[in-house]
C-alpha cells in the first residue's frame, strides 16, 4: 500500500511564503520523478515543478525564481518552498510520484491535495 501525504498548505498574504511537504510511504521499490501539480478554481490541472531521481529540476514559467523543489531521498519526501506568493498561486496543490512497487510494476500515485490560498 502506497500513500502520498501532503502538508504545509494554508492562508497567506501576497508576498508571503509557504513550504509544502509530500511524504511517500508503503511498499516502494524506487521513486523516479516526483511532481507538484496544482488546480485553481475553474482551471485545468497544471504541472508546477518536477524533480527526478538524480536531482534534475523543472519549473512552470510562472513560478520560476519563486518556487524551489527539493527532495530528501532517504525519507522519500519532497518539498516545495514557495516564496513571493501571488493571488494567482491560489490552488489545491497535489503531490505526484512515478514509482516502482515491490513487484516491479510502475505506477503513478497521487496525494489528496493541500489548499494554498494567497490573499491580495
N, CA, C and O atoms as CSV, one atom per row, in Angstrom:
chain,resi,resn,atom,element,x,y,z
A,1,UNK,N,N,0.844,-1.186,0.000
A,1,UNK,CA,C,0.000,0.000,0.000
A,1,UNK,C,C,0.882,1.239,0.000
A,1,UNK,O,O,1.688,1.435,0.910
A,2,UNK,N,N,0.730,2.063,-1.008
A,2,UNK,CA,C,1.500,3.285,-1.144
A,2,UNK,C,C,0.607,4.468,-0.823
A,2,UNK,O,O,-0.535,4.546,-1.276
A,3,UNK,N,N,1.139,5.377,-0.041
A,3,UNK,CA,C,0.440,6.612,0.275
A,3,UNK,C,C,1.352,7.802,0.030
A,3,UNK,O,O,2.553,7.745,0.294
A,4,UNK,N,N,0.771,8.873,-0.473
A,4,UNK,CA,C,1.424,10.166,-0.546
A,4,UNK,C,C,0.617,11.124,0.311
A,4,UNK,O,O,-0.591,11.264,0.120
A,5,UNK,N,N,1.272,11.781,1.249
A,5,UNK,CA,C,0.589,12.674,2.171
A,5,UNK,C,C,1.206,14.055,2.077
A,5,UNK,O,O,2.386,14.237,2.374
A,6,UNK,N,N,0.403,15.034,1.662
A,6,UNK,CA,C,0.848,16.416,1.576
A,6,UNK,C,C,0.560,17.153,2.881
A,6,UNK,O,O,-0.371,16.814,3.612
A,7,UNK,N,N,1.367,18.153,3.155
A,7,UNK,CA,C,1.134,19.025,4.291
A,7,UNK,C,C,1.764,20.382,4.009
A,7,UNK,O,O,2.581,20.514,3.098
A,8,UNK,N,N,1.388,21.381,4.783
A,8,UNK,CA,C,2.018,22.681,4.705
A,8,UNK,C,C,1.203,23.770,4.042
A,8,UNK,O,O,1.628,24.925,4.022
A,9,UNK,N,N,0.049,23.436,3.499
A,9,UNK,CA,C,-0.786,24.457,2.890
A,9,UNK,C,C,-1.392,25.371,3.929
A,9,UNK,O,O,-1.317,25.105,5.129
A,10,UNK,N,N,-1.993,26.450,3.460
A,10,UNK,CA,C,-2.618,27.400,4.365
A,10,UNK,C,C,-2.965,28.693,3.676
A,10,UNK,O,O,-2.940,28.793,2.449
A,11,UNK,N,N,-3.291,29.686,4.486
A,11,UNK,CA,C,-3.659,31.014,4.017
A,11,UNK,C,C,-2.534,31.985,4.325
A,11,UNK,O,O,-2.098,32.091,5.471
A,12,UNK,N,N,-2.064,32.693,3.308
A,12,UNK,CA,C,-1.002,33.672,3.483
A,12,UNK,C,C,-1.328,34.947,2.715
A,12,UNK,O,O,-2.127,34.943,1.779
A,13,UNK,N,N,-0.695,36.031,3.130
A,13,UNK,CA,C,-0.796,37.289,2.398
A,13,UNK,C,C,0.100,37.248,1.166
A,13,UNK,O,O,1.098,36.527,1.142
A,14,UNK,N,N,-0.256,38.020,0.147
A,14,UNK,CA,C,0.603,38.157,-1.016
A,14,UNK,C,C,2.002,38.588,-0.584
A,14,UNK,O,O,2.163,39.467,0.262
A,15,UNK,N,N,3.003,37.956,-1.178
A,15,UNK,CA,C,4.383,38.210,-0.811
A,15,UNK,C,C,4.922,37.274,0.253
A,15,UNK,O,O,6.124,37.261,0.517
A,16,UNK,N,N,4.052,36.497,0.862
A,16,UNK,CA,C,4.462,35.575,1.900
A,16,UNK,C,C,5.013,34.277,1.351
A,16,UNK,O,O,5.165,34.104,0.142
A,17,UNK,N,N,5.310,33.364,2.273
A,17,UNK,CA,C,5.931,32.097,1.913
A,17,UNK,C,C,5.223,30.926,2.573
A,17,UNK,O,O,4.637,31.058,3.648
A,18,UNK,N,N,5.290,29.789,1.916
A,18,UNK,CA,C,4.834,28.522,2.462
A,18,UNK,C,C,5.794,27.433,2.021
A,18,UNK,O,O,6.448,27.550,0.985
A,19,UNK,N,N,5.875,26.379,2.810
A,19,UNK,CA,C,6.674,25.219,2.455
A,19,UNK,C,C,5.786,23.984,2.485
A,19,UNK,O,O,5.287,23.596,3.541
A,20,UNK,N,N,5.592,23.373,1.331
A,20,UNK,CA,C,4.796,22.168,1.218
A,20,UNK,C,C,5.682,20.938,1.339
A,20,UNK,O,O,6.830,20.942,0.895
A,21,UNK,N,N,5.144,19.894,1.941
A,21,UNK,CA,C,5.848,18.625,2.057
A,21,UNK,C,C,4.983,17.512,1.496
A,21,UNK,O,O,3.755,17.578,1.553
A,22,UNK,N,N,5.623,16.495,0.958
A,22,UNK,CA,C,4.945,15.299,0.480
A,22,UNK,C,C,5.756,14.097,0.924
A,22,UNK,O,O,6.894,13.915,0.492
A,23,UNK,N,N,5.174,13.280,1.780
A,23,UNK,CA,C,5.841,12.088,2.290
A,23,UNK,C,C,5.243,10.844,1.648
A,23,UNK,O,O,4.034,10.620,1.719
A,24,UNK,N,N,6.086,10.046,1.027
A,24,UNK,CA,C,5.666,8.795,0.408
A,24,UNK,C,C,6.011,7.628,1.321
A,24,UNK,O,O,7.096,7.586,1.901
A,25,UNK,N,N,5.090,6.685,1.449
A,25,UNK,CA,C,5.332,5.517,2.283
A,25,UNK,C,C,4.645,4.305,1.675
A,25,UNK,O,O,3.750,4.443,0.840
A,26,UNK,N,N,5.066,3.115,2.096
A,26,UNK,CA,C,4.477,1.881,1.619
A,26,UNK,C,C,5.495,0.968,0.967
A,26,UNK,O,O,6.700,1.107,1.176
A,27,UNK,N,N,4.993,0.027,0.168
A,27,UNK,CA,C,5.845,-0.986,-0.462
A,27,UNK,C,C,6.505,-0.437,-1.733
A,27,UNK,O,O,6.221,-0.881,-2.845
A,28,UNK,N,N,7.379,0.526,-1.535
A,28,UNK,CA,C,8.030,1.238,-2.632
A,28,UNK,C,C,9.390,0.621,-2.908
A,28,UNK,O,O,10.216,0.468,-2.008
A,29,UNK,N,N,9.606,0.272,-4.163
A,29,UNK,CA,C,10.918,-0.196,-4.586
A,29,UNK,C,C,11.827,0.975,-4.937
A,29,UNK,O,O,12.959,1.059,-4.462
A,30,UNK,N,N,11.325,1.871,-5.766
A,30,UNK,CA,C,12.099,3.036,-6.176
A,30,UNK,C,C,11.158,4.133,-6.657
A,30,UNK,O,O,10.193,3.862,-7.371
A,31,UNK,N,N,11.436,5.350,-6.270
A,31,UNK,CA,C,10.704,6.505,-6.758
A,31,UNK,C,C,11.513,7.159,-7.860
A,31,UNK,O,O,12.688,7.480,-7.678
A,32,UNK,N,N,10.883,7.352,-8.992
A,32,UNK,CA,C,11.552,8.028,-10.097
A,32,UNK,C,C,11.313,9.535,-9.973
A,32,UNK,O,O,11.870,10.175,-9.081
A,33,UNK,N,N,10.509,10.094,-10.837
A,33,UNK,CA,C,10.213,11.518,-10.776
A,33,UNK,C,C,9.109,11.805,-9.764
A,33,UNK,O,O,8.136,11.058,-9.664
A,34,UNK,N,N,9.269,12.891,-9.016
A,34,UNK,CA,C,8.215,13.409,-8.158
A,34,UNK,C,C,7.819,14.785,-8.675
A,34,UNK,O,O,8.660,15.564,-9.125
A,35,UNK,N,N,6.536,15.064,-8.603
A,35,UNK,CA,C,5.994,16.278,-9.197
A,35,UNK,C,C,5.042,16.980,-8.238
A,35,UNK,O,O,4.396,16.350,-7.401
A,36,UNK,N,N,4.973,18.293,-8.379
A,36,UNK,CA,C,3.910,19.085,-7.778
A,36,UNK,C,C,3.003,19.592,-8.895
A,36,UNK,O,O,3.462,20.219,-9.849
A,37,UNK,N,N,1.720,19.312,-8.762
A,37,UNK,CA,C,0.689,19.862,-9.624
A,37,UNK,C,C,-0.184,20.802,-8.810
A,37,UNK,O,O,-0.167,20.771,-7.579
A,38,UNK,N,N,-0.941,21.631,-9.502
A,38,UNK,CA,C,-1.933,22.440,-8.821
A,38,UNK,C,C,-3.149,22.619,-9.705
A,38,UNK,O,O,-3.066,22.529,-10.930
A,39,UNK,N,N,-4.276,22.871,-9.069
A,39,UNK,CA,C,-5.506,23.145,-9.785
A,39,UNK,C,C,-6.214,24.313,-9.120
A,39,UNK,O,O,-6.664,24.215,-7.978
A,40,UNK,N,N,-6.307,25.414,-9.844
A,40,UNK,CA,C,-7.024,26.586,-9.377
A,40,UNK,C,C,-8.498,26.444,-9.716
A,40,UNK,O,O,-8.850,25.688,-10.621
A,41,UNK,N,N,-9.371,27.159,-9.005
A,41,UNK,CA,C,-10.807,27.063,-9.293
A,41,UNK,C,C,-11.121,27.374,-10.752
A,41,UNK,O,O,-10.695,28.399,-11.283
A,42,UNK,N,N,-11.863,26.487,-11.388
A,42,UNK,CA,C,-12.277,26.679,-12.767
A,42,UNK,C,C,-11.199,26.475,-13.805
A,42,UNK,O,O,-11.426,26.746,-14.984
A,43,UNK,N,N,-10.028,26.006,-13.402
A,43,UNK,CA,C,-8.923,25.834,-14.337
A,43,UNK,C,C,-8.457,24.391,-14.370
A,43,UNK,O,O,-8.783,23.590,-13.494
A,44,UNK,N,N,-7.687,24.080,-15.402
A,44,UNK,CA,C,-7.164,22.735,-15.567
A,44,UNK,C,C,-6.011,22.476,-14.608
A,44,UNK,O,O,-5.341,23.397,-14.141
A,45,UNK,N,N,-5.806,21.214,-14.334
A,45,UNK,CA,C,-4.642,20.802,-13.564
A,45,UNK,C,C,-3.373,21.174,-14.328
A,45,UNK,O,O,-3.285,20.944,-15.534
A,46,UNK,N,N,-2.395,21.745,-13.635
A,46,UNK,CA,C,-1.146,22.111,-14.288
A,46,UNK,C,C,0.052,21.627,-13.486
A,46,UNK,O,O,0.022,21.580,-12.256
A,47,UNK,N,N,1.087,21.274,-14.198
A,47,UNK,CA,C,2.333,20.853,-13.581
A,47,UNK,C,C,3.104,22.086,-13.132
A,47,UNK,O,O,3.344,22.995,-13.927
A,48,UNK,N,N,3.493,22.119,-11.857
A,48,UNK,CA,C,4.189,23.260,-11.284
A,48,UNK,C,C,5.692,23.044,-11.272
A,48,UNK,O,O,6.449,23.920,-11.692
A,49,UNK,N,N,6.130,21.887,-10.794
A,49,UNK,CA,C,7.553,21.603,-10.669
A,49,UNK,C,C,7.778,20.106,-10.616
A,49,UNK,O,O,6.907,19.352,-10.181
A,50,UNK,N,N,8.957,19.676,-11.062
A,50,UNK,CA,C,9.322,18.265,-11.073
A,50,UNK,C,C,10.751,18.108,-10.595
A,50,UNK,O,O,11.577,19.005,-10.767
A,51,UNK,N,N,11.038,16.961,-9.993
A,51,UNK,CA,C,12.400,16.627,-9.608
A,51,UNK,C,C,12.620,15.143,-9.883
A,51,UNK,O,O,11.821,14.302,-9.472
A,52,UNK,N,N,13.700,14.832,-10.575
A,52,UNK,CA,C,13.979,13.470,-10.978
A,52,UNK,C,C,14.689,12.704,-9.871
A,52,UNK,O,O,15.024,13.265,-8.828
A,53,UNK,N,N,14.912,11.419,-10.108
A,53,UNK,CA,C,15.617,10.582,-9.141
A,53,UNK,C,C,17.074,10.982,-8.974
A,53,UNK,O,O,17.687,10.655,-7.959
A,54,UNK,N,N,17.643,11.687,-9.955
A,54,UNK,CA,C,19.026,12.133,-9.859
A,54,UNK,C,C,19.144,13.628,-9.545
A,54,UNK,O,O,20.249,14.169,-9.507
A,55,UNK,N,N,18.005,14.294,-9.319
A,55,UNK,CA,C,18.021,15.661,-8.840
A,55,UNK,C,C,17.822,16.745,-9.865
A,55,UNK,O,O,17.887,17.923,-9.516
A,56,UNK,N,N,17.579,16.402,-11.120
A,56,UNK,CA,C,17.287,17.440,-12.104
A,56,UNK,C,C,15.910,18.022,-11.830
A,56,UNK,O,O,15.003,17.312,-11.397
A,57,UNK,N,N,15.759,19.316,-12.084
A,57,UNK,CA,C,14.541,20.034,-11.736
A,57,UNK,C,C,13.973,20.760,-12.941
A,57,UNK,O,O,14.699,21.159,-13.852
A,58,UNK,N,N,12.664,20.920,-12.925
A,58,UNK,CA,C,11.980,21.692,-13.954
A,58,UNK,C,C,10.840,22.458,-13.303
A,58,UNK,O,O,10.221,21.977,-12.354
A,59,UNK,N,N,10.563,23.665,-13.824
A,59,UNK,CA,C,9.541,24.536,-13.260
A,59,UNK,C,C,8.647,25.100,-14.343
A,59,UNK,O,O,9.082,25.345,-15.468
A,60,UNK,N,N,7.390,25.303,-13.985
A,60,UNK,CA,C,6.485,26.056,-14.836
A,60,UNK,C,C,6.953,27.512,-14.852
A,60,UNK,O,O,7.440,28.019,-13.840
A,61,UNK,N,N,6.810,28.178,-15.984
A,61,UNK,CA,C,7.387,29.505,-16.154
A,61,UNK,C,C,6.923,30.512,-15.095
A,61,UNK,O,O,7.714,31.343,-14.649
A,62,UNK,N,N,5.671,30.448,-14.697
A,62,UNK,CA,C,5.128,31.449,-13.788
A,62,UNK,C,C,5.689,31.354,-12.369
A,62,UNK,O,O,5.570,32.306,-11.598
A,63,UNK,N,N,6.296,30.222,-12.013
A,63,UNK,CA,C,6.841,30.061,-10.664
A,63,UNK,C,C,8.359,30.076,-10.648
A,63,UNK,O,O,8.965,30.053,-9.576
A,64,UNK,N,N,8.976,30.112,-11.804
A,64,UNK,CA,C,10.428,30.090,-11.905
A,64,UNK,C,C,11.033,31.280,-11.159
A,64,UNK,O,O,10.639,32.426,-11.377
A,65,UNK,N,N,11.984,30.998,-10.286
A,65,UNK,CA,C,12.613,32.036,-9.487
A,65,UNK,C,C,11.936,32.293,-8.166
A,65,UNK,O,O,12.520,32.935,-7.294
A,66,UNK,N,N,10.723,31.812,-7.990
A,66,UNK,CA,C,9.991,31.997,-6.743
A,66,UNK,C,C,9.840,30.694,-5.961
A,66,UNK,O,O,9.877,30.699,-4.730
A,67,UNK,N,N,9.673,29.598,-6.661
A,67,UNK,CA,C,9.482,28.287,-6.031
A,67,UNK,C,C,10.742,27.456,-6.180
A,67,UNK,O,O,11.461,27.568,-7.172
A,68,UNK,N,N,11.004,26.617,-5.179
A,68,UNK,CA,C,12.127,25.698,-5.225
A,68,UNK,C,C,11.662,24.309,-4.823
A,68,UNK,O,O,11.114,24.118,-3.738
A,69,UNK,N,N,11.882,23.344,-5.700
A,69,UNK,CA,C,11.547,21.962,-5.394
A,69,UNK,C,C,12.794,21.254,-4.879
A,69,UNK,O,O,13.896,21.491,-5.375
A,70,UNK,N,N,12.626,20.394,-3.896
A,70,UNK,CA,C,13.729,19.625,-3.351
A,70,UNK,C,C,13.219,18.268,-2.895
A,70,UNK,O,O,12.016,18.005,-2.890
A,71,UNK,N,N,14.160,17.413,-2.513
A,71,UNK,CA,C,13.801,16.037,-2.210
A,71,UNK,C,C,14.786,15.461,-1.211
A,71,UNK,O,O,15.997,15.629,-1.353
A,72,UNK,N,N,14.262,14.779,-0.199
A,72,UNK,CA,C,15.067,14.038,0.756
A,72,UNK,C,C,14.937,12.571,0.371
A,72,UNK,O,O,13.928,11.933,0.673
A,73,UNK,N,N,15.953,12.037,-0.294
A,73,UNK,CA,C,15.859,10.697,-0.859
A,73,UNK,C,C,15.772,9.625,0.218
A,73,UNK,O,O,15.098,8.613,0.028
A,74,UNK,N,N,16.440,9.834,1.341
A,74,UNK,CA,C,16.416,8.859,2.420
A,74,UNK,C,C,15.041,8.745,3.059
A,74,UNK,O,O,14.665,7.678,3.543
A,75,UNK,N,N,14.295,9.832,3.064
A,75,UNK,CA,C,12.984,9.853,3.703
A,75,UNK,C,C,11.827,9.741,2.721
A,75,UNK,O,O,10.666,9.777,3.127
A,76,UNK,N,N,12.128,9.607,1.438
A,76,UNK,CA,C,11.088,9.575,0.398
A,76,UNK,C,C,10.135,10.763,0.533
A,76,UNK,O,O,8.917,10.616,0.436
A,77,UNK,N,N,10.708,11.918,0.755
A,77,UNK,CA,C,9.929,13.125,0.986
A,77,UNK,C,C,10.352,14.218,0.012
A,77,UNK,O,O,11.540,14.416,-0.244
A,78,UNK,N,N,9.368,14.916,-0.521
A,78,UNK,CA,C,9.585,16.013,-1.448
A,78,UNK,C,C,9.044,17.295,-0.832
A,78,UNK,O,O,8.082,17.273,-0.064
A,79,UNK,N,N,9.676,18.416,-1.179
A,79,UNK,CA,C,9.278,19.707,-0.644
A,79,UNK,C,C,9.092,20.711,-1.772
A,79,UNK,O,O,9.689,20.584,-2.842
A,80,UNK,N,N,8.267,21.695,-1.518
A,80,UNK,CA,C,8.135,22.830,-2.417
A,80,UNK,C,C,8.166,24.096,-1.572
A,80,UNK,O,O,7.204,24.411,-0.871
A,81,UNK,N,N,9.277,24.816,-1.645
A,81,UNK,CA,C,9.392,26.099,-0.970
A,81,UNK,C,C,8.823,27.167,-1.891
A,81,UNK,O,O,9.312,27.357,-3.005
A,82,UNK,N,N,7.797,27.859,-1.430
A,82,UNK,CA,C,7.106,28.852,-2.233
A,82,UNK,C,C,7.305,30.219,-1.599
A,82,UNK,O,O,6.830,30.473,-0.492
A,83,UNK,N,N,8.005,31.091,-2.298
A,83,UNK,CA,C,8.262,32.448,-1.841
A,83,UNK,C,C,7.578,33.446,-2.765
A,83,UNK,O,O,7.180,33.106,-3.879
A,84,UNK,N,N,7.446,34.668,-2.294
A,84,UNK,CA,C,6.835,35.746,-3.085
A,84,UNK,C,C,5.506,35.311,-3.680
A,84,UNK,O,O,5.250,35.502,-4.869
A,85,UNK,N,N,4.673,34.729,-2.846
A,85,UNK,CA,C,3.407,34.184,-3.318
A,85,UNK,C,C,2.479,35.272,-3.833
A,85,UNK,O,O,2.438,36.386,-3.310
A,86,UNK,N,N,1.742,34.917,-4.866
A,86,UNK,CA,C,0.794,35.810,-5.511
A,86,UNK,C,C,-0.609,35.228,-5.420
A,86,UNK,O,O,-0.762,34.014,-5.285
A,87,UNK,N,N,-1.641,36.073,-5.492
A,87,UNK,CA,C,-3.002,35.532,-5.504
A,87,UNK,C,C,-3.231,34.490,-6.602
A,87,UNK,O,O,-4.025,33.567,-6.423
A,88,UNK,N,N,-2.547,34.634,-7.723
A,88,UNK,CA,C,-2.668,33.679,-8.822
A,88,UNK,C,C,-2.151,32.293,-8.467
A,88,UNK,O,O,-2.435,31.331,-9.180
A,89,UNK,N,N,-1.396,32.172,-7.376
A,89,UNK,CA,C,-0.905,30.880,-6.922
A,89,UNK,C,C,-1.946,30.106,-6.128
A,89,UNK,O,O,-1.726,28.942,-5.793
A,90,UNK,N,N,-3.072,30.731,-5.823
A,90,UNK,CA,C,-4.129,30.065,-5.070
A,90,UNK,C,C,-4.621,28.842,-5.832
A,90,UNK,O,O,-5.032,28.944,-6.987
A,91,UNK,N,N,-4.578,27.693,-5.181
A,91,UNK,CA,C,-4.956,26.435,-5.815
A,91,UNK,C,C,-4.863,25.318,-4.793
A,91,UNK,O,O,-4.333,25.497,-3.697
A,92,UNK,N,N,-5.389,24.165,-5.173
A,92,UNK,CA,C,-5.091,22.939,-4.450
A,92,UNK,C,C,-3.829,22.352,-5.065
A,92,UNK,O,O,-3.754,22.152,-6.277
A,93,UNK,N,N,-2.849,22.081,-4.230
A,93,UNK,CA,C,-1.569,21.548,-4.693
A,93,UNK,C,C,-1.517,20.053,-4.424
A,93,UNK,O,O,-1.804,19.597,-3.317
A,94,UNK,N,N,-1.146,19.295,-5.452
A,94,UNK,CA,C,-1.117,17.844,-5.378
A,94,UNK,C,C,0.285,17.302,-5.568
A,94,UNK,O,O,1.015,17.733,-6.462
A,95,UNK,N,N,0.650,16.366,-4.732
A,95,UNK,CA,C,1.883,15.620,-4.877
A,95,UNK,C,C,1.645,14.436,-5.804
A,95,UNK,O,O,0.619,13.762,-5.710
A,96,UNK,N,N,2.587,14.187,-6.692
A,96,UNK,CA,C,2.526,13.066,-7.615
A,96,UNK,C,C,3.879,12.377,-7.654
A,96,UNK,O,O,4.917,13.039,-7.655
A,97,UNK,N,N,3.873,11.050,-7.685
A,97,UNK,CA,C,5.118,10.297,-7.747
A,97,UNK,C,C,5.009,9.172,-8.763
A,97,UNK,O,O,4.037,8.417,-8.766
A,98,UNK,N,N,5.999,9.066,-9.613
A,98,UNK,CA,C,6.147,7.953,-10.540
A,98,UNK,C,C,7.097,6.965,-9.880
A,98,UNK,O,O,8.274,7.271,-9.686
A,99,UNK,N,N,6.599,5.788,-9.536
A,99,UNK,CA,C,7.400,4.872,-8.735
A,99,UNK,C,C,7.169,3.418,-9.104
A,99,UNK,O,O,6.182,3.059,-9.747
A,100,UNK,N,N,8.118,2.593,-8.673
A,100,UNK,CA,C,8.011,1.144,-8.792
A,100,UNK,C,C,7.647,0.565,-7.438
A,100,UNK,O,O,8.246,0.921,-6.423
A,101,UNK,N,N,6.666,-0.328,-7.417
A,101,UNK,CA,C,6.325,-1.047,-6.204
A,101,UNK,C,C,7.144,-2.333,-6.154
A,101,UNK,O,O,7.925,-2.613,-7.063
A,102,UNK,N,N,6.963,-3.113,-5.087
A,102,UNK,CA,C,7.833,-4.260,-4.835
A,102,UNK,C,C,7.766,-5.342,-5.912
A,102,UNK,O,O,8.733,-6.083,-6.090
A,103,UNK,N,N,6.655,-5.452,-6.632
A,103,UNK,CA,C,6.558,-6.469,-7.686
A,103,UNK,C,C,7.178,-6.019,-8.999
A,103,UNK,O,O,7.136,-6.751,-9.988
A,104,UNK,N,N,7.751,-4.826,-9.017
A,104,UNK,CA,C,8.408,-4.310,-10.196
A,104,UNK,C,C,7.543,-3.455,-11.088
A,104,UNK,O,O,8.050,-2.849,-12.032
A,105,UNK,N,N,6.257,-3.389,-10.820
A,105,UNK,CA,C,5.353,-2.602,-11.636
A,105,UNK,C,C,5.538,-1.116,-11.359
A,105,UNK,O,O,5.847,-0.717,-10.236
A,106,UNK,N,N,5.346,-0.302,-12.393
A,106,UNK,CA,C,5.442,1.136,-12.264
A,106,UNK,C,C,4.049,1.750,-12.218
A,106,UNK,O,O,3.181,1.405,-13.020
A,107,UNK,N,N,3.844,2.654,-11.278
A,107,UNK,CA,C,2.560,3.302,-11.097
A,107,UNK,C,C,2.741,4.790,-10.872
A,107,UNK,O,O,3.814,5.265,-10.499
A,108,UNK,N,N,1.662,5.502,-11.110
A,108,UNK,CA,C,1.599,6.935,-10.908
A,108,UNK,C,C,0.675,7.184,-9.718
A,108,UNK,O,O,-0.528,6.937,-9.811
A,109,UNK,N,N,1.223,7.673,-8.593
A,109,UNK,CA,C,0.446,7.872,-7.375
A,109,UNK,C,C,0.227,9.339,-7.102
A,109,UNK,O,O,1.040,10.190,-7.463
A,110,UNK,N,N,-0.892,9.619,-6.455
A,110,UNK,CA,C,-1.296,10.984,-6.138
A,110,UNK,C,C,-1.659,11.120,-4.669
A,110,UNK,O,O,-2.210,10.200,-4.065
A,111,UNK,N,N,-1.347,12.273,-4.104
A,111,UNK,CA,C,-1.843,12.619,-2.792
A,111,UNK,C,C,-3.230,13.223,-2.884
A,111,UNK,O,O,-3.775,13.380,-3.976
A,112,UNK,N,N,-3.801,13.560,-1.740
A,112,UNK,CA,C,-5.153,14.096,-1.684
A,112,UNK,C,C,-5.216,15.602,-1.892
A,112,UNK,O,O,-6.297,16.151,-2.103
A,113,UNK,N,N,-4.088,16.268,-1.836
A,113,UNK,CA,C,-4.038,17.695,-2.078
A,113,UNK,C,C,-4.008,18.517,-0.803
A,113,UNK,O,O,-4.516,18.099,0.237
A,114,UNK,N,N,-3.411,19.685,-0.900
A,114,UNK,CA,C,-3.393,20.643,0.196
A,114,UNK,C,C,-3.711,22.025,-0.362
A,114,UNK,O,O,-3.165,22.432,-1.388
A,115,UNK,N,N,-4.592,22.736,0.317
A,115,UNK,CA,C,-5.062,24.027,-0.167
A,115,UNK,C,C,-4.060,25.126,0.144
A,115,UNK,O,O,-3.594,25.255,1.276
A,116,UNK,N,N,-3.733,25.914,-0.869
A,116,UNK,CA,C,-2.929,27.120,-0.709
A,116,UNK,C,C,-3.783,28.299,-1.138
A,116,UNK,O,O,-4.267,28.343,-2.269
A,117,UNK,N,N,-3.969,29.251,-0.240
A,117,UNK,CA,C,-4.749,30.439,-0.540
A,117,UNK,C,C,-3.902,31.674,-0.267
A,117,UNK,O,O,-3.379,31.846,0.834
A,118,UNK,N,N,-3.770,32.525,-1.267
A,118,UNK,CA,C,-2.972,33.743,-1.155
A,118,UNK,C,C,-3.909,34.935,-1.287
A,118,UNK,O,O,-4.534,35.125,-2.330
A,119,UNK,N,N,-4.007,35.730,-0.243
A,119,UNK,CA,C,-4.885,36.886,-0.243
A,119,UNK,C,C,-4.171,38.102,-0.821
A,119,UNK,O,O,-2.952,38.227,-0.708
A,120,UNK,N,N,-4.930,38.990,-1.434
A,120,UNK,CA,C,-4.372,40.189,-2.040
A,120,UNK,C,C,-4.247,41.319,-1.030
A,120,UNK,O,O,-3.791,42.409,-1.376
